[in-house]
PDB file of N, CA and C in Angstrom:
ATOM      1  N   GLN A  25      83.949 146.284  91.625  1.00  0.00           N
ATOM      2  CA  GLN A  25      83.684 145.010  91.030  1.00  0.00           C
ATOM      3  C   GLN A  25      84.921 144.493  90.028  1.00  0.00           C
ATOM      4  N   THR A  26      85.528 145.211  89.724  1.00  0.00           N
ATOM      5  CA  THR A  26      86.822 145.146  88.930  1.00  0.00           C
ATOM      6  C   THR A  26      87.903 144.401  90.144  1.00  0.00           C
ATOM      7  N   VAL A  27      87.937 144.548  90.812  1.00  0.00           N
ATOM      8  CA  VAL A  27      89.020 144.133  91.835  1.00  0.00           C
ATOM      9  C   VAL A  27      88.456 142.565  92.059  1.00  0.00           C
ATOM     10  N   ASP A  28      87.184 142.661  92.508  1.00  0.00           N
ATOM     11  CA  ASP A  28      86.555 141.266  92.620  1.00  0.00           C
ATOM     12  C   ASP A  28      86.707 140.188  91.538  1.00  0.00           C
ATOM     13  N   ASP A  29      86.611 141.000  90.315  1.00  0.00           N
ATOM     14  CA  ASP A  29      86.660 140.129  89.279  1.00  0.00           C
ATOM     15  C   ASP A  29      88.165 139.407  89.096  1.00  0.00           C
ATOM     16  N   GLN A  30      89.020 140.221  89.215  1.00  0.00           N
ATOM     17  CA  GLN A  30      90.515 140.191  88.964  1.00  0.00           C
ATOM     18  C   GLN A  30      91.042 138.822  90.349  1.00  0.00           C
ATOM     19  N   ARG A  31      90.339 139.165  91.109  1.00  0.00           N
ATOM     20  CA  ARG A  31      90.631 138.124  92.525  1.00  0.00           C
ATOM     21  C   ARG A  31      90.045 136.496  92.057  1.00  0.00           C
ATOM     22  N   ARG A  32      89.121 136.778  91.426  1.00  0.00           N
ATOM     23  CA  ARG A  32      88.202 135.612  91.103  1.00  0.00           C
ATOM     24  C   ARG A  32      89.154 134.951  89.752  1.00  0.00           C
ATOM     25  N   ILE A  33      89.626 135.749  88.941  1.00  0.00           N
ATOM     26  CA  ILE A  33      90.070 135.449  87.628  1.00  0.00           C
ATOM     27  C   ILE A  33      91.481 134.610  88.324  1.00  0.00           C
ATOM     28  N   ALA A  34      92.245 135.425  89.049  1.00  0.00           N
ATOM     29  CA  ALA A  34      93.494 134.889  89.974  1.00  0.00           C
ATOM     30  C   ALA A  34      93.149 133.385  90.689  1.00  0.00           C
ATOM     31  N   GLN A  35      92.385 133.333  91.167  1.00  0.00           N
ATOM     32  CA  GLN A  35      91.889 132.158  92.082  1.00  0.00           C
ATOM     33  C   GLN A  35      91.754 131.446  90.934  1.00  0.00           C
ATOM     34  N   GLN A  36      91.068 131.340  90.039  1.00  0.00           N
ATOM     35  CA  GLN A  36      90.556 130.311  88.934  1.00  0.00           C
ATOM     36  C   GLN A  36      91.893 129.852  88.310  1.00  0.00           C
ATOM     37  N   ARG A  37      92.776 130.913  87.837  1.00  0.00           N
ATOM     38  CA  ARG A  37      94.135 130.784  87.301  1.00  0.00           C
ATOM     39  C   ARG A  37      94.830 129.720  88.177  1.00  0.00           C
ATOM     40  N   ARG A  38      95.091 129.911  89.676  1.00  0.00           N
ATOM     41  CA  ARG A  38      95.668 129.071  90.788  1.00  0.00           C
ATOM     42  C   ARG A  38      95.276 127.786  90.418  1.00  0.00           C
ATOM     43  N   LYS A  39      93.806 127.693  90.423  1.00  0.00           N
ATOM     44  CA  LYS A  39      93.228 126.466  90.779  1.00  0.00           C
ATOM     45  C   LYS A  39      93.873 125.597  89.388  1.00  0.00           C
ATOM     46  N   ALA A  40      93.261 126.261  88.280  1.00  0.00           N
ATOM     47  CA  ALA A  40      93.779 125.363  86.730  1.00  0.00           C
ATOM     48  C   ALA A  40      95.324 125.044  86.998  1.00  0.00           C
ATOM     49  N   LEU A  41      96.147 125.918  87.269  1.00  0.00           N
ATOM     50  CA  LEU A  41      97.374 125.706  87.710  1.00  0.00           C
ATOM     51  C   LEU A  41      97.787 124.276  88.445  1.00  0.00           C
ATOM     52  N   GLU A  42      97.214 124.097  89.509  1.00  0.00           N
ATOM     53  CA  GLU A  42      97.302 122.880  90.233  1.00  0.00           C
ATOM     54  C   GLU A  42      96.408 121.621  89.836  1.00  0.00           C
ATOM     55  N   GLN A  43      95.660 121.731  89.182  1.00  0.00           N
ATOM     56  CA  GLN A  43      95.253 120.864  88.385  1.00  0.00           C
ATOM     57  C   GLN A  43      96.069 120.337  87.255  1.00  0.00           C
ATOM     58  N   LEU A  44      96.726 121.148  86.510  1.00  0.00           N
ATOM     59  CA  LEU A  44      97.363 121.006  85.412  1.00  0.00           C
ATOM     60  C   LEU A  44      98.843 120.451  85.878  1.00  0.00           C
ATOM     61  N   LYS A  45      99.110 120.473  87.158  1.00  0.00           N
ATOM     62  CA  LYS A  45     100.175 120.014  87.836  1.00  0.00           C
ATOM     63  C   LYS A  45      99.992 118.737  88.055  1.00  0.00           C
ATOM     64  N   ALA A  46      98.796 118.278  88.900  1.00  0.00           N
ATOM     65  CA  ALA A  46      98.283 117.095  89.323  1.00  0.00           C
ATOM     66  C   ALA A  46      98.161 116.445  88.135  1.00  0.00           C
ATOM     67  N   THR A  47      98.135 116.746  87.053  1.00  0.00           N
ATOM     68  CA  THR A  47      97.576 115.897  86.050  1.00  0.00           C
ATOM     69  C   THR A  47      99.174 115.693  85.242  1.00  0.00           C
ATOM     70  N   ILE A  48      99.773 116.535  84.917  1.00  0.00           N
ATOM     71  CA  ILE A  48     101.415 116.084  84.523  1.00  0.00           C
ATOM     72  C   ILE A  48     101.819 115.279  85.485  1.00  0.00           C
ATOM     73  N   ALA A  49     101.860 115.416  86.856  1.00  0.00           N
ATOM     74  CA  ALA A  49     102.531 114.319  87.762  1.00  0.00           C
ATOM     75  C   ALA A  49     102.087 112.750  87.464  1.00  0.00           C
ATOM     76  N   GLU A  50     100.456 113.191  87.383  1.00  0.00           N
ATOM     77  CA  GLU A  50     100.178 111.739  87.280  1.00  0.00           C
ATOM     78  C   GLU A  50     100.540 111.099  85.603  1.00  0.00           C
ATOM     79  N   LEU A  51     100.840 111.474  84.538  1.00  0.00           N
ATOM     80  CA  LEU A  51     101.358 111.605  83.424  1.00  0.00           C
ATOM     81  C   LEU A  51     102.517 110.673  83.532  1.00  0.00           C
ATOM     82  N   ALA A  52     103.589 111.704  84.259  1.00  0.00           N
ATOM     83  CA  ALA A  52     104.755 111.315  84.616  1.00  0.00           C
ATOM     84  C   ALA A  52     105.092 110.226  84.988  1.00  0.00           C
ATOM     85  N   GLY A  53     104.107 109.707  86.309  1.00  0.00           N
ATOM     86  CA  GLY A  53     103.912 108.562  86.903  1.00  0.00           C
ATOM     87  C   GLY A  53     103.682 107.260  86.013  1.00  0.00           C
ATOM     88  N   VAL A  54     102.467 107.334  85.026  1.00  0.00           N
ATOM     89  CA  VAL A  54     102.239 106.183  84.107  1.00  0.00           C
ATOM     90  C   VAL A  54     103.320 105.839  83.449  1.00  0.00           C
ATOM     91  N   LEU A  55     103.955 106.973  83.006  1.00  0.00           N
ATOM     92  CA  LEU A  55     105.379 106.991  81.658  1.00  0.00           C
ATOM     93  C   LEU A  55     106.351 106.083  82.370  1.00  0.00           C
ATOM     94  N   GLY A  56     106.524 106.631  83.870  1.00  0.00           N
ATOM     95  CA  GLY A  56     107.331 106.058  84.564  1.00  0.00           C
ATOM     96  C   GLY A  56     107.405 104.469  84.693  1.00  0.00           C
ATOM     97  N   SER A  57     106.414 103.965  85.114  1.00  0.00           N
ATOM     98  CA  SER A  57     105.760 102.554  85.339  1.00  0.00           C
ATOM     99  C   SER A  57     105.875 102.064  83.945  1.00  0.00           C
ATOM    100  N   LEU A  58     105.248 102.735  83.028  1.00  0.00           N
ATOM    101  CA  LEU A  58     105.561 101.798  81.498  1.00  0.00           C
ATOM    102  C   LEU A  58     107.163 102.013  81.336  1.00  0.00           C
ATOM    103  N   LEU A  59     107.803 102.322  81.490  1.00  0.00           N
ATOM    104  CA  LEU A  59     109.481 102.734  81.290  1.00  0.00           C
ATOM    105  C   LEU A  59     109.981 101.185  82.335  1.00  0.00           C
ATOM    106  N   ASP A  60     109.397 101.542  83.127  1.00  0.00           N
ATOM    107  CA  ASP A  60     110.057 100.587  84.410  1.00  0.00           C
ATOM    108  C   ASP A  60     109.935  99.039  83.620  1.00  0.00           C
ATOM    109  N   SER A  61     108.754  98.998  83.453  1.00  0.00           N
ATOM    110  CA  SER A  61     108.031  97.583  82.955  1.00  0.00           C
ATOM    111  C   SER A  61     108.719  97.292  81.549  1.00  0.00           C
ATOM    112  N   THR A  62     108.907  98.394  80.701  1.00  0.00           N
ATOM    113  CA  THR A  62     109.453  97.935  79.285  1.00  0.00           C
ATOM    114  C   THR A  62     110.931  97.745  79.450  1.00  0.00           C
ATOM    115  N   ASP A  63     111.737  98.050  80.559  1.00  0.00           N
ATOM    116  CA  ASP A  63     112.966  98.007  80.846  1.00  0.00           C
ATOM    117  C   ASP A  63     112.941  96.429  81.498  1.00  0.00           C
ATOM    118  N   GLN A  64     112.236  96.097  82.166  1.00  0.00           N
ATOM    119  CA  GLN A  64     111.798  94.374  82.840  1.00  0.00           C
ATOM    120  C   GLN A  64     111.510  93.601  82.030  1.00  0.00           C
ATOM    121  N   PHE A  65     110.960  93.844  80.938  1.00  0.00           N
ATOM    122  CA  PHE A  65     110.130  93.251  80.037  1.00  0.00           C
ATOM    123  C   PHE A  65     111.304  92.667  78.685  1.00  0.00           C
ATOM    124  N   SER A  66     112.466  93.637  78.488  1.00  0.00           N
ATOM    125  CA  SER A  66     113.703  93.784  77.975  1.00  0.00           C
ATOM    126  C   SER A  66     114.452  92.960  78.326  1.00  0.00           C
ATOM    127  N   LEU A  67     114.880  92.672  79.711  1.00  0.00           N
ATOM    128  CA  LEU A  67     115.855  92.090  80.491  1.00  0.00           C
ATOM    129  C   LEU A  67     115.141  90.356  80.239  1.00  0.00           C
ATOM    130  N   ARG A  68     114.179  90.394  80.742  1.00  0.00           N
ATOM    131  CA  ARG A  68     113.655  88.766  80.521  1.00  0.00           C
ATOM    132  C   ARG A  68     113.355  88.537  79.066  1.00  0.00           C
ATOM    133  N   ILE A  69     113.312  89.202  77.929  1.00  0.00           N
ATOM    134  CA  ILE A  69     113.353  88.647  76.473  1.00  0.00           C
ATOM    135  C   ILE A  69     114.634  88.661  76.170  1.00  0.00           C
ATOM    136  N   THR A  70     115.572  89.363  76.971  1.00  0.00           N
ATOM    137  CA  THR A  70     117.151  89.164  76.501  1.00  0.00           C
ATOM    138  C   THR A  70     117.404  87.606  77.161  1.00  0.00           C
ATOM    139  N   GLY A  71     117.019  87.458  78.495  1.00  0.00           N
ATOM    140  CA  GLY A  71     117.080  86.072  79.159  1.00  0.00           C
ATOM    141  C   GLY A  71     116.832  84.899  78.366  1.00  0.00           C
ATOM    142  N   HIS A  72     115.638  85.031  77.677  1.00  0.00           N
ATOM    143  CA  HIS A  72     114.736  84.095  76.982  1.00  0.00           C
ATOM    144  C   HIS A  72     115.460  83.754  75.614  1.00  0.00           C
ATOM    145  N   ALA A  73     115.903  84.683  75.252  1.00  0.00           N
ATOM    146  CA  ALA A  73     116.898  84.558  73.950  1.00  0.00           C
ATOM    147  C   ALA A  73     118.036  83.637  74.167  1.00  0.00           C
ATOM    148  N   SER A  74     118.652  84.018  75.137  1.00  0.00           N
ATOM    149  CA  SER A  74     119.677  83.320  75.801  1.00  0.00           C
ATOM    150  C   SER A  74     119.435  82.007  75.985  1.00  0.00           C
ATOM    151  N   GLU A  75     118.525  81.690  76.499  1.00  0.00           N
ATOM    152  CA  GLU A  75     118.052  80.190  76.793  1.00  0.00           C
ATOM    153  C   GLU A  75     117.487  79.302  75.437  1.00  0.00           C
ATOM    154  N   ILE A  76     116.992  79.923  74.549  1.00  0.00           N
ATOM    155  CA  ILE A  76     116.980  79.447  73.236  1.00  0.00           C
ATOM    156  C   ILE A  76     117.808  79.060  72.515  1.00  0.00           C
ATOM    157  N   GLU A  77     118.728  79.936  72.529  1.00  0.00           N
ATOM    158  CA  GLU A  77     120.050  79.635  71.522  1.00  0.00           C
ATOM    159  C   GLU A  77     120.819  78.611  72.254  1.00  0.00           C
ATOM    160  N   GLY A  78     120.911  78.692  73.954  1.00  0.00           N
ATOM    161  CA  GLY A  78     121.409  77.492  74.559  1.00  0.00           C
ATOM    162  C   GLY A  78     120.629  76.139  74.625  1.00  0.00           C
ATOM    163  N   ALA A  79     119.312  75.768  74.253  1.00  0.00           N
ATOM    164  CA  ALA A  79     118.505  75.026  74.533  1.00  0.00           C
ATOM    165  C   ALA A  79     119.074  73.604  74.398  1.00  0.00           C
ATOM    166  N   SER A  80     119.135  72.743  74.820  1.00  0.00           N
ATOM    167  CA  SER A  80     119.898  71.461  74.485  1.00  0.00           C
ATOM    168  C   SER A  80     118.825  70.242  74.118  1.00  0.00           C
ATOM    169  N   SER A  81     117.380  70.846  74.349  1.00  0.00           N
ATOM    170  CA  SER A  81     116.422  69.837  73.650  1.00  0.00           C
ATOM    171  C   SER A  81     114.936  70.555  73.539  1.00  0.00           C
ATOM    172  N   VAL A  82     114.377  69.826  72.602  1.00  0.00           N
ATOM    173  CA  VAL A  82     113.062  70.630  72.311  1.00  0.00           C
ATOM    174  C   VAL A  82     112.184  70.832  73.416  1.00  0.00           C
ATOM    175  N   SER A  83     111.994  69.789  74.133  1.00  0.00           N
ATOM    176  CA  SER A  83     111.659  70.163  75.977  1.00  0.00           C
ATOM    177  C   SER A  83     112.109  71.465  76.473  1.00  0.00           C
ATOM    178  N   ALA A  84     113.176  71.712  76.521  1.00  0.00           N
ATOM    179  CA  ALA A  84     114.026  72.497  76.930  1.00  0.00           C
ATOM    180  C   ALA A  84     113.299  74.276  76.235  1.00  0.00           C
ATOM    181  N   LEU A  85     113.124  74.009  74.768  1.00  0.00           N
ATOM    182  CA  LEU A  85     112.828  75.273  73.888  1.00  0.00           C
ATOM    183  C   LEU A  85     111.553  75.021  73.927  1.00  0.00           C
ATOM    184  N   ILE A  86     110.750  74.444  74.340  1.00  0.00           N
ATOM    185  CA  ILE A  86     109.266  74.818  74.343  1.00  0.00           C
ATOM    186  C   ILE A  86     109.076  75.226  75.877  1.00  0.00           C
ATOM    187  N   ASP A  87     109.505  74.981  76.751  1.00  0.00           N
ATOM    188  CA  ASP A  87     109.296  75.689  78.143  1.00  0.00           C
ATOM    189  C   ASP A  87     109.867  77.072  77.954  1.00  0.00           C
ATOM    190  N   THR A  88     110.949  77.319  77.305  1.00  0.00           N
ATOM    191  CA  THR A  88     111.573  78.827  77.037  1.00  0.00           C
ATOM    192  C   THR A  88     110.431  79.672  76.253  1.00  0.00           C
ATOM    193  N   VAL A  89     110.288  78.952  74.969  1.00  0.00           N
ATOM    194  CA  VAL A  89     108.674  79.614  74.410  1.00  0.00           C
ATOM    195  C   VAL A  89     107.739  79.823  75.127  1.00  0.00           C
ATOM    196  N   GLN A  90     107.326  79.186  75.983  1.00  0.00           N
ATOM    197  CA  GLN A  90     106.109  79.498  76.722  1.00  0.00           C
ATOM    198  C   GLN A  90     106.463  80.569  77.614  1.00  0.00           C
ATOM    199  N   ARG A  91     107.704  80.528  78.304  1.00  0.00           N
ATOM    200  CA  ARG A  91     107.905  81.635  79.052  1.00  0.00           C
ATOM    201  C   ARG A  91     107.786  83.027  78.434  1.00  0.00           C
ATOM    202  N   LEU A  92     108.250  82.723  77.107  1.00  0.00           N
ATOM    203  CA  LEU A  92     108.550  83.917  76.155  1.00  0.00           C
ATOM    204  C   LEU A  92     107.051  84.481  75.673  1.00  0.00           C
ATOM    205  N   LEU A  93     106.154  83.593  75.359  1.00  0.00           N
ATOM    206  CA  LEU A  93     104.838  83.935  75.135  1.00  0.00           C
ATOM    207  C   LEU A  93     104.006  84.626  76.438  1.00  0.00           C
ATOM    208  N   SER A  94     104.392  83.839  77.701  1.00  0.00           N
ATOM    209  CA  SER A  94     103.729  84.582  78.798  1.00  0.00           C
ATOM    210  C   SER A  94     104.090  85.942  79.238  1.00  0.00           C
ATOM    211  N   ASP A  95     105.315  86.613  79.030  1.00  0.00           N
ATOM    212  CA  ASP A  95     105.939  87.397  79.365  1.00  0.00           C
ATOM    213  C   ASP A  95     105.498  88.548  78.227  1.00  0.00           C
ATOM    214  N   THR A  96     105.282  87.936  76.947  1.00  0.00           N
ATOM    215  CA  THR A  96     104.582  88.892  75.792  1.00  0.00           C
ATOM    216  C   THR A  96     103.275  89.246  76.122  1.00  0.00           C
ATOM    217  N   LYS A  97     102.514  88.506  76.760  1.00  0.00           N
ATOM    218  CA  LYS A  97     101.064  88.406  76.997  1.00  0.00           C
ATOM    219  C   LYS A  97     101.124  89.603  78.124  1.00  0.00           C
ATOM    220  N   ASP A  98     101.890  89.548  79.263  1.00  0.00           N
ATOM    221  CA  ASP A  98     101.941  89.916  80.472  1.00  0.00           C
ATOM    222  C   ASP A  98     102.548  91.674  80.055  1.00  0.00           C
ATOM    223  N   MET A  99     103.382  91.808  78.914  1.00  0.00           N
ATOM    224  CA  MET A  99     103.787  93.127  78.422  1.00  0.00           C
ATOM    225  C   MET A  99     102.585  93.792  77.917  1.00  0.00           C
ATOM    226  N   LYS A 100     101.811  93.330  77.185  1.00  0.00           N
ATOM    227  CA  LYS A 100     100.702  93.706  76.307  1.00  0.00           C
ATOM    228  C   LYS A 100      99.760  93.972  77.212  1.00  0.00           C
ATOM    229  N   ALA A 101      99.529  93.528  78.231  1.00  0.00           N
ATOM    230  CA  ALA A 101      98.442  93.668  79.531  1.00  0.00           C
ATOM    231  C   ALA A 101      99.117  94.883  80.216  1.00  0.00           C
ATOM    232  N   THR A 102     100.457  95.144  80.568  1.00  0.00           N
ATOM    233  CA  THR A 102     100.882  96.434  80.965  1.00  0.00           C
ATOM    234  C   THR A 102     100.730  97.194  80.186  1.00  0.00           C
ATOM    235  N   VAL A 103     101.218  97.301  78.769  1.00  0.00           N
ATOM    236  CA  VAL A 103     100.792  98.619  78.115  1.00  0.00           C
ATOM    237  C   VAL A 103      99.427  98.649  78.192  1.00  0.00           C
ATOM    238  N   GLY A 104      98.261  97.961  77.899  1.00  0.00           N
ATOM    239  CA  GLY A 104      97.041  98.264  77.923  1.00  0.00           C
ATOM    240  C   GLY A 104      96.829  99.134  78.756  1.00  0.00           C
ATOM    241  N   ALA A 105      96.930  98.813  80.188  1.00  0.00           N
ATOM    242  CA  ALA A 105      97.020  99.326  81.142  1.00  0.00           C
ATOM    243  C   ALA A 105      97.298 100.854  81.310  1.00  0.00           C
ATOM    244  N   SER A 106      98.623 100.960  80.940  1.00  0.00           N
ATOM    245  CA  SER A 106      99.160 102.277  80.864  1.00  0.00           C
ATOM    246  C   SER A 106      98.391 103.153  79.986  1.00  0.00           C
ATOM    247  N   ARG A 107      98.258 102.636  78.890  1.00  0.00           N
ATOM    248  CA  ARG A 107      97.389 103.242  77.698  1.00  0.00           C
ATOM    249  C   ARG A 107      95.888 103.732  78.418  1.00  0.00           C
ATOM    250  N   GLU A 108      95.366 102.853  79.076  1.00  0.00           N
ATOM    251  CA  GLU A 108      94.313 103.354  79.700  1.00  0.00           C
ATOM    252  C   GLU A 108      94.142 104.245  80.797  1.00  0.00           C
ATOM    253  N   GLY A 109      95.215 104.404  81.429  1.00  0.00           N
ATOM    254  CA  GLY A 109      95.855 105.493  82.308  1.00  0.00           C
ATOM    255  C   GLY A 109      96.069 107.031  81.754  1.00  0.00           C
ATOM    256  N   LEU A 110      96.635 106.881  80.478  1.00  0.00           N
ATOM    257  CA  LEU A 110      96.742 107.917  79.626  1.00  0.00           C
ATOM    258  C   LEU A 110      95.402 108.698  79.336  1.00  0.00           C
ATOM    259  N   VAL A 111      94.371 107.868  79.160  1.00  0.00           N
ATOM    260  CA  VAL A 111      93.268 108.299  78.865  1.00  0.00           C
ATOM    261  C   VAL A 111      92.187 109.100  79.493  1.00  0.00           C
TER     262      VAL A 111
END
C-alpha cells in the first residue's frame, strides 16, 4: 500500500510539474508578445513625434495626430488582449 501511495504521489508531482512548466511557458510567450508590441509601439510613437515636430502644415499635423491616436488605440487593444491572456 505504501509503495503504491508513493508511486501515485510521484506521478501527481510529475504531472503538476509538467502543468506548471506549461503555464510558465505560456506566460513567457504572452509577456514576450507584449514586449515586442511595446517596442514596435515605441518606435512608431518616436516616428510620430518627429513628424509632429517637422509638420509643415496643419493638414500634415492632423494626419500625424490621427495616426498617433490610431496607434494608441491599437496598443491599448494589444495590452488588453495580453492582459486577458494572463488571466
